[in-house]
């Protein structure tokens, strides 16, 4: 099994604190940012950053659907980590200042991929697909915080 990694980033015209707070608002803003690939969204504990437990289904392709139950931590300023209880998937959100009143958002998801030929295809194509999903989410985030 090989580790698979997908990274996407975007510069947003809003200060880092506003962007981070919007991403960390699982009981309000976060659900509105999710593109159509996400369904069955439910906050089960907490709702604001550290200590949140959130569920969703992620449909990466027409055949690949992942049932995610994510524990949220904030290991450092400007960083959210979502660890899936149902798999090896970990998503890290980093928000840092970028220029005058702007911020850079970098989202990286890693997981242990399949072995063999299936793993080769997963490692080759899954990061591109997940990148498109996170591009859409980051576009929704920009639209939300740049109002």
mmCIF file of N, CA and C in Angstrom:
data_model
loop_
_atom_site.group_PDB
_atom_site.id
_atom_site.type_symbol
_atom_site.label_atom_id
_atom_site.label_comp_id
_atom_site.label_asym_id
_atom_site.label_seq_id
_atom_site.Cartn_x
_atom_site.Cartn_y
_atom_site.Cartn_z
ATOM 1 N N UNK A 1 0.841 -1.181 0.000
ATOM 2 C CA UNK A 1 0.000 0.000 0.000
ATOM 3 C C UNK A 1 0.882 1.239 0.000
ATOM 4 N N UNK A 2 0.529 2.168 -0.858
ATOM 5 C CA UNK A 2 1.296 3.403 -0.967
ATOM 6 C C UNK A 2 0.472 4.568 -0.436
ATOM 7 N N UNK A 3 1.161 5.556 0.113
ATOM 8 C CA UNK A 3 0.450 6.741 0.559
ATOM 9 C C UNK A 3 0.067 7.575 -0.650
ATOM 10 N N UNK A 4 -1.182 8.038 -0.666
ATOM 11 C CA UNK A 4 -1.690 8.892 -1.735
ATOM 12 C C UNK A 4 -1.873 10.282 -1.139
ATOM 13 N N UNK A 5 -1.507 11.306 -1.903
ATOM 14 C CA UNK A 5 -1.612 12.681 -1.413
ATOM 15 C C UNK A 5 -2.207 13.582 -2.484
ATOM 16 N N UNK A 6 -3.137 14.446 -2.061
ATOM 17 C CA UNK A 6 -3.729 15.449 -2.945
ATOM 18 C C UNK A 6 -3.622 16.802 -2.251
ATOM 19 N N UNK A 7 -3.056 17.794 -2.945
ATOM 20 C CA UNK A 7 -2.901 19.140 -2.378
ATOM 21 C C UNK A 7 -3.477 20.169 -3.332
ATOM 22 N N UNK A 8 -4.231 21.114 -2.778
ATOM 23 C CA UNK A 8 -4.828 22.203 -3.545
ATOM 24 C C UNK A 8 -4.634 23.480 -2.742
ATOM 25 N N UNK A 9 -4.430 24.591 -3.426
ATOM 26 C CA UNK A 9 -4.309 25.859 -2.694
ATOM 27 C C UNK A 9 -4.958 26.987 -3.468
ATOM 28 N N UNK A 10 -5.260 28.064 -2.729
ATOM 29 C CA UNK A 10 -5.878 29.242 -3.328
ATOM 30 C C UNK A 10 -5.557 30.450 -2.451
ATOM 31 N N UNK A 11 -5.331 31.578 -3.098
ATOM 32 C CA UNK A 11 -5.189 32.841 -2.373
ATOM 33 C C UNK A 11 -6.562 33.502 -2.357
ATOM 34 N N UNK A 12 -6.977 33.936 -1.165
ATOM 35 C CA UNK A 12 -8.299 34.499 -0.958
ATOM 36 C C UNK A 12 -8.151 35.942 -0.497
ATOM 37 N N UNK A 13 -9.011 36.806 -0.999
ATOM 38 C CA UNK A 13 -8.953 38.231 -0.654
ATOM 39 C C UNK A 13 -9.734 38.507 0.633
ATOM 40 N N UNK A 14 -9.269 37.906 1.721
ATOM 41 C CA UNK A 14 -9.832 38.131 3.049
ATOM 42 C C UNK A 14 -8.740 37.776 4.050
ATOM 43 N N UNK A 15 -8.804 38.391 5.237
ATOM 44 C CA UNK A 15 -7.746 38.140 6.219
ATOM 45 C C UNK A 15 -7.796 36.704 6.719
ATOM 46 N N UNK A 16 -6.638 36.216 7.144
ATOM 47 C CA UNK A 16 -6.480 34.814 7.529
ATOM 48 C C UNK A 16 -7.412 34.412 8.671
ATOM 49 N N UNK A 17 -7.632 35.292 9.623
ATOM 50 C CA UNK A 17 -8.501 34.951 10.751
ATOM 51 C C UNK A 17 -9.937 34.702 10.282
ATOM 52 N N UNK A 18 -10.444 35.553 9.392
ATOM 53 C CA UNK A 18 -11.803 35.384 8.860
ATOM 54 C C UNK A 18 -11.919 34.078 8.080
ATOM 55 N N UNK A 19 -10.917 33.796 7.256
ATOM 56 C CA UNK A 19 -10.926 32.571 6.448
ATOM 57 C C UNK A 19 -10.884 31.344 7.345
ATOM 58 N N UNK A 20 -9.990 31.342 8.317
ATOM 59 C CA UNK A 20 -9.872 30.201 9.230
ATOM 60 C C UNK A 20 -11.170 29.995 10.002
ATOM 61 N N UNK A 21 -11.727 31.088 10.546
ATOM 62 C CA UNK A 21 -12.966 30.983 11.330
ATOM 63 C C UNK A 21 -14.108 30.426 10.482
ATOM 64 N N UNK A 22 -14.147 30.785 9.208
ATOM 65 C CA UNK A 22 -15.184 30.275 8.309
ATOM 66 C C UNK A 22 -15.001 28.776 8.089
ATOM 67 N N UNK A 23 -13.775 28.339 7.839
ATOM 68 C CA UNK A 23 -13.506 26.910 7.659
ATOM 69 C C UNK A 23 -13.814 26.106 8.924
ATOM 70 N N UNK A 24 -13.530 26.684 10.084
ATOM 71 C CA UNK A 24 -13.698 25.990 11.366
ATOM 72 C C UNK A 24 -15.148 25.980 11.846
ATOM 73 N N UNK A 25 -16.029 26.725 11.167
ATOM 74 C CA UNK A 25 -17.437 26.829 11.570
ATOM 75 C C UNK A 25 -18.241 25.669 10.960
ATOM 76 N N UNK A 26 -18.072 24.490 11.532
ATOM 77 C CA UNK A 26 -18.730 23.289 11.010
ATOM 78 C C UNK A 26 -20.241 23.318 11.223
ATOM 79 N N UNK A 27 -20.716 24.055 12.226
ATOM 80 C CA UNK A 27 -22.155 24.098 12.492
ATOM 81 C C UNK A 27 -22.864 25.164 11.661
ATOM 82 N N UNK A 28 -22.112 25.954 10.906
ATOM 83 C CA UNK A 28 -22.743 26.998 10.103
ATOM 84 C C UNK A 28 -22.183 27.084 8.701
ATOM 85 N N UNK A 29 -21.078 27.802 8.557
ATOM 86 C CA UNK A 29 -20.533 28.120 7.234
ATOM 87 C C UNK A 29 -20.033 26.913 6.447
ATOM 88 N N UNK A 30 -19.416 25.939 7.100
ATOM 89 C CA UNK A 30 -18.743 24.863 6.369
ATOM 90 C C UNK A 30 -19.687 24.105 5.441
ATOM 91 N N UNK A 31 -20.870 23.768 5.929
ATOM 92 C CA UNK A 31 -21.803 23.000 5.092
ATOM 93 C C UNK A 31 -22.145 23.756 3.810
ATOM 94 N N UNK A 32 -22.259 25.082 3.901
ATOM 95 C CA UNK A 32 -22.597 25.896 2.715
ATOM 96 C C UNK A 32 -21.466 25.924 1.691
ATOM 97 N N UNK A 33 -20.236 25.647 2.116
ATOM 98 C CA UNK A 33 -19.085 25.694 1.212
ATOM 99 C C UNK A 33 -18.928 24.419 0.386
ATOM 100 N N UNK A 34 -19.557 23.335 0.825
ATOM 101 C CA UNK A 34 -19.326 22.032 0.213
ATOM 102 C C UNK A 34 -19.976 21.924 -1.165
ATOM 103 N N UNK A 35 -19.229 21.463 -2.170
ATOM 104 C CA UNK A 35 -19.815 21.231 -3.491
ATOM 105 C C UNK A 35 -20.697 19.978 -3.484
ATOM 106 N N UNK A 36 -21.300 19.673 -4.606
ATOM 107 C CA UNK A 36 -22.277 18.587 -4.706
ATOM 108 C C UNK A 36 -21.697 17.200 -4.431
ATOM 109 N N UNK A 37 -20.400 17.078 -4.340
ATOM 110 C CA UNK A 37 -19.764 15.785 -4.056
ATOM 111 C C UNK A 37 -19.978 15.331 -2.610
ATOM 112 N N UNK A 38 -20.430 16.242 -1.758
ATOM 113 C CA UNK A 38 -20.643 15.947 -0.345
ATOM 114 C C UNK A 38 -22.140 15.823 -0.072
ATOM 115 N N UNK A 39 -22.507 14.829 0.752
ATOM 116 C CA UNK A 39 -23.915 14.665 1.131
ATOM 117 C C UNK A 39 -23.983 14.150 2.568
ATOM 118 N N UNK A 40 -25.194 14.087 3.092
ATOM 119 C CA UNK A 40 -25.455 13.566 4.442
ATOM 120 C C UNK A 40 -24.597 14.251 5.508
ATOM 121 N N UNK A 41 -24.424 15.566 5.368
ATOM 122 C CA UNK A 41 -23.612 16.360 6.303
ATOM 123 C C UNK A 41 -24.303 16.420 7.660
ATOM 124 N N UNK A 42 -23.537 16.146 8.720
ATOM 125 C CA UNK A 42 -24.101 16.186 10.064
ATOM 126 C C UNK A 42 -23.006 16.438 11.096
ATOM 127 N N UNK A 43 -23.187 17.475 11.905
ATOM 128 C CA UNK A 43 -22.276 17.718 13.028
ATOM 129 C C UNK A 43 -22.782 16.881 14.195
ATOM 130 N N UNK A 44 -21.920 16.007 14.702
ATOM 131 C CA UNK A 44 -22.327 15.097 15.785
ATOM 132 C C UNK A 44 -21.846 15.548 17.155
ATOM 133 N N UNK A 45 -20.759 16.302 17.189
ATOM 134 C CA UNK A 45 -20.258 16.875 18.447
ATOM 135 C C UNK A 45 -19.623 18.215 18.117
ATOM 136 N N UNK A 46 -19.647 19.127 19.086
ATOM 137 C CA UNK A 46 -18.988 20.421 18.902
ATOM 138 C C UNK A 46 -19.628 21.211 17.768
ATOM 139 N N UNK A 47 -18.783 21.693 16.874
ATOM 140 C CA UNK A 47 -19.293 22.480 15.748
ATOM 141 C C UNK A 47 -18.392 23.634 15.380
ATOM 142 N N UNK A 48 -17.429 23.949 16.266
ATOM 143 C CA UNK A 48 -16.511 25.049 15.988
ATOM 144 C C UNK A 48 -15.071 24.588 16.238
ATOM 145 N N UNK A 49 -14.413 24.139 15.177
ATOM 146 C CA UNK A 49 -12.998 23.769 15.261
ATOM 147 C C UNK A 49 -12.722 22.589 16.163
ATOM 148 N N UNK A 50 -11.676 22.723 16.987
ATOM 149 C CA UNK A 50 -11.194 21.677 17.896
ATOM 150 C C UNK A 50 -12.356 20.993 18.621
ATOM 151 N N UNK A 51 -12.348 19.655 18.602
ATOM 152 C CA UNK A 51 -13.372 18.905 19.316
ATOM 153 C C UNK A 51 -14.610 18.591 18.496
ATOM 154 N N UNK A 52 -14.672 19.074 17.274
ATOM 155 C CA UNK A 52 -15.830 18.790 16.421
ATOM 156 C C UNK A 52 -15.735 17.369 15.887
ATOM 157 N N UNK A 53 -16.876 16.716 15.791
ATOM 158 C CA UNK A 53 -17.011 15.425 15.131
ATOM 159 C C UNK A 53 -18.081 15.621 14.066
ATOM 160 N N UNK A 54 -17.687 15.464 12.813
ATOM 161 C CA UNK A 54 -18.600 15.752 11.699
ATOM 162 C C UNK A 54 -18.638 14.565 10.742
ATOM 163 N N UNK A 55 -19.809 14.316 10.190
ATOM 164 C CA UNK A 55 -20.003 13.214 9.248
ATOM 165 C C UNK A 55 -20.417 13.772 7.888
ATOM 166 N N UNK A 56 -19.905 13.139 6.827
ATOM 167 C CA UNK A 56 -20.425 13.369 5.480
ATOM 168 C C UNK A 56 -20.069 12.197 4.600
ATOM 169 N N UNK A 57 -20.754 12.137 3.465
ATOM 170 C CA UNK A 57 -20.405 11.163 2.432
ATOM 171 C C UNK A 57 -19.763 11.949 1.307
ATOM 172 N N UNK A 58 -18.620 11.460 0.853
ATOM 173 C CA UNK A 58 -17.872 12.099 -0.225
ATOM 174 C C UNK A 58 -17.921 11.189 -1.443
ATOM 175 N N UNK A 59 -18.551 11.695 -2.511
ATOM 176 C CA UNK A 59 -18.633 10.929 -3.752
ATOM 177 C C UNK A 59 -17.570 11.466 -4.700
ATOM 178 N N UNK A 60 -16.427 10.789 -4.718
ATOM 179 C CA UNK A 60 -15.295 11.240 -5.527
ATOM 180 C C UNK A 60 -15.524 10.974 -7.005
ATOM 181 N N UNK A 61 -16.154 9.850 -7.329
ATOM 182 C CA UNK A 61 -16.513 9.513 -8.712
ATOM 183 C C UNK A 61 -17.897 8.873 -8.677
ATOM 184 N N UNK A 62 -18.410 8.494 -9.837
ATOM 185 C CA UNK A 62 -19.738 7.874 -9.863
ATOM 186 C C UNK A 62 -19.756 6.550 -9.093
ATOM 187 N N UNK A 63 -18.600 5.894 -8.969
ATOM 188 C CA UNK A 63 -18.528 4.599 -8.293
ATOM 189 C C UNK A 63 -17.868 4.644 -6.918
ATOM 190 N N UNK A 64 -17.122 5.703 -6.606
ATOM 191 C CA UNK A 64 -16.372 5.770 -5.346
ATOM 192 C C UNK A 64 -17.047 6.733 -4.375
ATOM 193 N N UNK A 65 -17.629 6.162 -3.325
ATOM 194 C CA UNK A 65 -18.259 6.961 -2.275
ATOM 195 C C UNK A 65 -17.607 6.568 -0.959
ATOM 196 N N UNK A 66 -17.187 7.582 -0.207
ATOM 197 C CA UNK A 66 -16.528 7.358 1.074
ATOM 198 C C UNK A 66 -17.427 7.901 2.182
ATOM 199 N N UNK A 67 -17.696 7.071 3.183
ATOM 200 C CA UNK A 67 -18.448 7.493 4.356
ATOM 201 C C UNK A 67 -17.421 8.002 5.369
ATOM 202 N N UNK A 68 -17.450 9.290 5.667
ATOM 203 C CA UNK A 68 -16.419 9.925 6.503
ATOM 204 C C UNK A 68 -16.995 10.358 7.854
ATOM 205 N N UNK A 69 -16.289 10.038 8.908
ATOM 206 C CA UNK A 69 -16.596 10.511 10.251
ATOM 207 C C UNK A 69 -15.311 11.136 10.770
ATOM 208 N N UNK A 70 -15.285 12.463 10.794
ATOM 209 C CA UNK A 70 -14.045 13.205 10.990
ATOM 210 C C UNK A 70 -13.947 13.848 12.368
ATOM 211 N N UNK A 71 -12.810 13.601 13.027
ATOM 212 C CA UNK A 71 -12.472 14.268 14.281
ATOM 213 C C UNK A 71 -11.620 15.476 13.923
ATOM 214 N N UNK A 72 -11.975 16.641 14.438
ATOM 215 C CA UNK A 72 -11.272 17.873 14.105
ATOM 216 C C UNK A 72 -10.381 18.304 15.273
ATOM 217 N N UNK A 73 -9.117 18.628 14.940
ATOM 218 C CA UNK A 73 -8.195 19.200 15.921
ATOM 219 C C UNK A 73 -7.584 20.462 15.329
ATOM 220 N N UNK A 74 -7.014 21.273 16.194
ATOM 221 C CA UNK A 74 -6.293 22.489 15.797
ATOM 222 C C UNK A 74 -4.908 22.435 16.434
ATOM 223 N N UNK A 75 -3.973 21.701 15.804
ATOM 224 C CA UNK A 75 -2.656 21.519 16.422
ATOM 225 C C UNK A 75 -1.822 22.799 16.504
ATOM 226 N N UNK A 76 -2.081 23.779 15.642
ATOM 227 C CA UNK A 76 -1.359 25.054 15.700
ATOM 228 C C UNK A 76 -2.227 26.156 15.104
ATOM 229 N N UNK A 77 -1.824 27.403 15.304
ATOM 230 C CA UNK A 77 -2.584 28.534 14.775
ATOM 231 C C UNK A 77 -2.725 28.410 13.264
ATOM 232 N N UNK A 78 -3.948 28.606 12.779
ATOM 233 C CA UNK A 78 -4.187 28.576 11.349
ATOM 234 C C UNK A 78 -4.218 27.191 10.737
ATOM 235 N N UNK A 79 -4.319 26.158 11.584
ATOM 236 C CA UNK A 79 -4.304 24.790 11.065
ATOM 237 C C UNK A 79 -5.463 23.976 11.640
ATOM 238 N N UNK A 80 -6.237 23.373 10.739
ATOM 239 C CA UNK A 80 -7.305 22.440 11.097
ATOM 240 C C UNK A 80 -6.922 21.065 10.565
ATOM 241 N N UNK A 81 -7.097 20.042 11.371
ATOM 242 C CA UNK A 81 -6.816 18.681 10.921
ATOM 243 C C UNK A 81 -8.091 17.858 11.102
ATOM 244 N N UNK A 82 -8.501 17.187 10.023
ATOM 245 C CA UNK A 82 -9.676 16.325 10.025
ATOM 246 C C UNK A 82 -9.202 14.880 9.826
ATOM 247 N N UNK A 83 -9.353 14.043 10.874
ATOM 248 C CA UNK A 83 -8.938 12.635 10.796
ATOM 249 C C UNK A 83 -10.187 11.775 10.711
ATOM 250 N N UNK A 84 -10.236 10.951 9.671
ATOM 251 C CA UNK A 84 -11.386 10.087 9.437
ATOM 252 C C UNK A 84 -11.305 8.848 10.322
ATOM 253 N N UNK A 85 -12.334 8.618 11.127
ATOM 254 C CA UNK A 85 -12.378 7.423 11.983
ATOM 255 C C UNK A 85 -12.604 6.154 11.155
ATOM 256 N N UNK A 86 -13.122 6.309 9.929
ATOM 257 C CA UNK A 86 -13.480 5.157 9.105
ATOM 258 C C UNK A 86 -12.395 4.728 8.123
ATOM 259 N N UNK A 87 -11.289 5.461 8.073
ATOM 260 C CA UNK A 87 -10.223 5.126 7.122
ATOM 261 C C UNK A 87 -8.917 5.774 7.575
ATOM 262 N N UNK A 88 -7.908 5.681 6.732
ATOM 263 C CA UNK A 88 -6.611 6.306 7.036
ATOM 264 C C UNK A 88 -6.548 7.756 6.544
ATOM 265 N N UNK A 89 -7.656 8.277 6.015
ATOM 266 C CA UNK A 89 -7.653 9.617 5.419
ATOM 267 C C UNK A 89 -7.501 10.724 6.473
ATOM 268 N N UNK A 90 -6.574 11.643 6.191
ATOM 269 C CA UNK A 90 -6.345 12.817 7.032
ATOM 270 C C UNK A 90 -6.295 14.031 6.108
ATOM 271 N N UNK A 91 -7.073 15.062 6.446
ATOM 272 C CA UNK A 91 -7.063 16.303 5.673
ATOM 273 C C UNK A 91 -6.577 17.426 6.571
ATOM 274 N N UNK A 92 -5.580 18.172 6.076
ATOM 275 C CA UNK A 92 -5.009 19.291 6.822
ATOM 276 C C UNK A 92 -5.293 20.579 6.051
ATOM 277 N N UNK A 93 -5.898 21.542 6.750
ATOM 278 C CA UNK A 93 -6.171 22.870 6.203
ATOM 279 C C UNK A 93 -5.200 23.838 6.856
ATOM 280 N N UNK A 94 -4.435 24.587 6.054
ATOM 281 C CA UNK A 94 -3.521 25.601 6.591
ATOM 282 C C UNK A 94 -3.899 26.951 5.992
ATOM 283 N N UNK A 95 -4.099 27.926 6.868
ATOM 284 C CA UNK A 95 -4.451 29.286 6.443
ATOM 285 C C UNK A 95 -3.358 30.218 6.948
ATOM 286 N N UNK A 96 -2.706 30.933 6.022
ATOM 287 C CA UNK A 96 -1.635 31.868 6.380
ATOM 288 C C UNK A 96 -1.871 33.197 5.681
ATOM 289 N N UNK A 97 -1.385 34.298 6.277
ATOM 290 C CA UNK A 97 -1.513 35.591 5.611
ATOM 291 C C UNK A 97 -0.783 35.591 4.265
ATOM 292 N N UNK A 98 -1.355 36.311 3.301
ATOM 293 C CA UNK A 98 -0.740 36.426 1.970
ATOM 294 C C UNK A 98 -1.022 37.820 1.428
ATOM 295 N N UNK A 99 -0.031 38.679 1.525
ATOM 296 C CA UNK A 99 -0.208 40.041 1.017
ATOM 297 C C UNK A 99 -1.125 40.862 1.899
ATOM 298 N N UNK A 100 -1.480 42.021 1.399
ATOM 299 C CA UNK A 100 -2.305 42.984 2.139
ATOM 300 C C UNK A 100 -3.740 42.491 2.258
ATOM 301 N N UNK A 101 -4.124 42.036 3.464
ATOM 302 C CA UNK A 101 -5.503 41.626 3.724
ATOM 303 C C UNK A 101 -5.914 40.321 3.076
ATOM 304 N N UNK A 102 -4.973 39.589 2.512
ATOM 305 C CA UNK A 102 -5.301 38.318 1.873
ATOM 306 C C UNK A 102 -4.787 37.150 2.670
ATOM 307 N N UNK A 103 -5.139 35.950 2.217
ATOM 308 C CA UNK A 103 -4.639 34.748 2.872
ATOM 309 C C UNK A 103 -4.497 33.620 1.859
ATOM 310 N N UNK A 104 -3.608 32.713 2.187
ATOM 311 C CA UNK A 104 -3.393 31.525 1.358
ATOM 312 C C UNK A 104 -3.985 30.342 2.121
ATOM 313 N N UNK A 105 -4.799 29.571 1.420
ATOM 314 C CA UNK A 105 -5.389 28.368 1.995
ATOM 315 C C UNK A 105 -4.799 27.174 1.250
ATOM 316 N N UNK A 106 -4.194 26.258 2.000
ATOM 317 C CA UNK A 106 -3.641 25.035 1.422
ATOM 318 C C UNK A 106 -4.351 23.863 2.091
ATOM 319 N N UNK A 107 -4.929 22.971 1.288
ATOM 320 C CA UNK A 107 -5.593 21.780 1.806
ATOM 321 C C UNK A 107 -4.873 20.559 1.246
ATOM 322 N N UNK A 108 -4.464 19.676 2.156
ATOM 323 C CA UNK A 108 -3.744 18.458 1.775
ATOM 324 C C UNK A 108 -4.445 17.267 2.399
ATOM 325 N N UNK A 109 -4.786 16.295 1.564
ATOM 326 C CA UNK A 109 -5.402 15.062 2.041
ATOM 327 C C UNK A 109 -4.472 13.904 1.720
ATOM 328 N N UNK A 110 -4.245 13.051 2.710
ATOM 329 C CA UNK A 110 -3.420 11.852 2.519
ATOM 330 C C UNK A 110 -4.194 10.637 3.014
ATOM 331 N N UNK A 111 -3.894 9.485 2.432
ATOM 332 C CA UNK A 111 -4.448 8.225 2.879
ATOM 333 C C UNK A 111 -3.596 7.084 2.345
ATOM 334 N N UNK A 112 -3.772 5.917 2.945
ATOM 335 C CA UNK A 112 -3.077 4.721 2.484
ATOM 336 C C UNK A 112 -3.879 4.133 1.337
ATOM 337 N N UNK A 113 -3.276 4.110 0.158
ATOM 338 C CA UNK A 113 -3.952 3.612 -1.029
ATOM 339 C C UNK A 113 -3.871 2.104 -1.141
ATOM 340 N N UNK A 114 -4.564 1.604 -2.133
ATOM 341 C CA UNK A 114 -4.573 0.166 -2.409
ATOM 342 C C UNK A 114 -3.213 -0.266 -2.948
ATOM 343 N N UNK A 115 -2.974 -1.566 -2.929
ATOM 344 C CA UNK A 115 -1.754 -2.113 -3.506
ATOM 345 C C UNK A 115 -1.994 -2.522 -4.952
ATOM 346 N N UNK A 116 -0.956 -2.989 -5.600
ATOM 347 C CA UNK A 116 -1.062 -3.525 -6.956
ATOM 348 C C UNK A 116 -1.448 -2.509 -8.006
ATOM 349 N N UNK A 117 -2.054 -3.018 -9.091
ATOM 350 C CA UNK A 117 -2.414 -2.158 -10.212
ATOM 351 C C UNK A 117 -3.502 -1.157 -9.821
ATOM 352 N N UNK A 118 -4.439 -1.592 -8.946
ATOM 353 C CA UNK A 118 -5.472 -0.673 -8.463
ATOM 354 C C UNK A 118 -4.854 0.506 -7.726
ATOM 355 N N UNK A 119 -3.834 0.214 -6.934
ATOM 356 C CA UNK A 119 -3.142 1.269 -6.210
ATOM 357 C C UNK A 119 -2.422 2.230 -7.128
ATOM 358 N N UNK A 120 -1.868 1.688 -8.219
ATOM 359 C CA UNK A 120 -1.209 2.552 -9.204
ATOM 360 C C UNK A 120 -2.207 3.552 -9.784
ATOM 361 N N UNK A 121 -3.386 3.062 -10.175
ATOM 362 C CA UNK A 121 -4.400 3.956 -10.749
ATOM 363 C C UNK A 121 -4.932 4.938 -9.713
ATOM 364 N N UNK A 122 -5.101 4.465 -8.472
ATOM 365 C CA UNK A 122 -5.558 5.351 -7.411
ATOM 366 C C UNK A 122 -4.564 6.486 -7.191
ATOM 367 N N UNK A 123 -3.285 6.141 -7.105
ATOM 368 C CA UNK A 123 -2.247 7.147 -6.865
ATOM 369 C C UNK A 123 -2.121 8.118 -8.044
ATOM 370 N N UNK A 124 -2.431 7.629 -9.251
ATOM 371 C CA UNK A 124 -2.330 8.458 -10.449
ATOM 372 C C UNK A 124 -3.525 9.390 -10.607
ATOM 373 N N UNK A 125 -4.742 8.883 -10.388
ATOM 374 C CA UNK A 125 -5.941 9.651 -10.729
ATOM 375 C C UNK A 125 -6.683 10.266 -9.547
ATOM 376 N N UNK A 126 -6.650 9.642 -8.387
ATOM 377 C CA UNK A 126 -7.405 10.154 -7.238
ATOM 378 C C UNK A 126 -6.991 11.574 -6.829
ATOM 379 N N UNK A 127 -5.683 11.897 -6.798
ATOM 380 C CA UNK A 127 -5.326 13.278 -6.418
ATOM 381 C C UNK A 127 -5.908 14.332 -7.361
ATOM 382 N N UNK A 128 -5.982 14.052 -8.646
ATOM 383 C CA UNK A 128 -6.565 15.016 -9.594
ATOM 384 C C UNK A 128 -8.055 15.200 -9.321
ATOM 385 N N UNK A 129 -8.758 14.099 -9.095
ATOM 386 C CA UNK A 129 -10.188 14.181 -8.818
ATOM 387 C C UNK A 129 -10.477 14.917 -7.530
ATOM 388 N N UNK A 130 -9.735 14.581 -6.485
ATOM 389 C CA UNK A 130 -9.925 15.252 -5.206
ATOM 390 C C UNK A 130 -9.533 16.725 -5.316
ATOM 391 N N UNK A 131 -8.495 17.006 -6.113
ATOM 392 C CA UNK A 131 -8.098 18.398 -6.348
ATOM 393 C C UNK A 131 -9.234 19.220 -6.949
ATOM 394 N N UNK A 132 -9.959 18.651 -7.901
ATOM 395 C CA UNK A 132 -11.097 19.360 -8.511
ATOM 396 C C UNK A 132 -12.194 19.624 -7.476
ATOM 397 N N UNK A 133 -12.437 18.637 -6.613
ATOM 398 C CA UNK A 133 -13.454 18.813 -5.569
ATOM 399 C C UNK A 133 -13.046 19.947 -4.624
ATOM 400 N N UNK A 134 -11.769 19.949 -4.196
ATOM 401 C CA UNK A 134 -11.315 21.001 -3.286
ATOM 402 C C UNK A 134 -11.194 22.358 -3.981
ATOM 403 N N UNK A 135 -10.907 22.380 -5.271
ATOM 404 C CA UNK A 135 -10.942 23.648 -6.018
ATOM 405 C C UNK A 135 -12.330 24.271 -5.920
ATOM 406 N N UNK A 136 -13.359 23.455 -6.095
ATOM 407 C CA UNK A 136 -14.735 23.947 -6.004
ATOM 408 C C UNK A 136 -15.046 24.442 -4.597
ATOM 409 N N UNK A 137 -14.601 23.694 -3.576
ATOM 410 C CA UNK A 137 -14.827 24.119 -2.202
ATOM 411 C C UNK A 137 -14.115 25.443 -1.916
ATOM 412 N N UNK A 138 -12.876 25.571 -2.373
ATOM 413 C CA UNK A 138 -12.123 26.818 -2.140
ATOM 414 C C UNK A 138 -12.728 27.990 -2.909
ATOM 415 N N UNK A 139 -13.299 27.749 -4.080
ATOM 416 C CA UNK A 139 -14.004 28.809 -4.815
ATOM 417 C C UNK A 139 -15.226 29.260 -4.016
ATOM 418 N N UNK A 140 -15.949 28.301 -3.427
ATOM 419 C CA UNK A 140 -17.103 28.653 -2.581
ATOM 420 C C UNK A 140 -16.655 29.414 -1.338
ATOM 421 N N UNK A 141 -15.529 29.020 -0.764
ATOM 422 C CA UNK A 141 -14.973 29.728 0.400
ATOM 423 C C UNK A 141 -14.639 31.176 0.015
ATOM 424 N N UNK A 142 -13.965 31.354 -1.114
ATOM 425 C CA UNK A 142 -13.611 32.706 -1.564
ATOM 426 C C UNK A 142 -14.867 33.547 -1.759
ATOM 427 N N UNK A 143 -15.888 32.982 -2.383
ATOM 428 C CA UNK A 143 -17.138 33.722 -2.601
ATOM 429 C C UNK A 143 -17.764 34.118 -1.275
ATOM 430 N N UNK A 144 -17.674 33.253 -0.281
ATOM 431 C CA UNK A 144 -18.259 33.520 1.030
ATOM 432 C C UNK A 144 -17.523 34.627 1.790
ATOM 433 N N UNK A 145 -16.194 34.581 1.831
ATOM 434 C CA UNK A 145 -15.436 35.520 2.671
ATOM 435 C C UNK A 145 -15.062 36.823 1.943
ATOM 436 N N UNK A 146 -15.181 36.847 0.626
ATOM 437 C CA UNK A 146 -14.819 38.062 -0.117
ATOM 438 C C UNK A 146 -16.016 38.990 -0.326
ATOM 439 N N UNK A 147 -17.149 38.685 0.313
ATOM 440 C CA UNK A 147 -18.365 39.518 0.179
ATOM 441 C C UNK A 147 -18.129 40.925 0.678
#
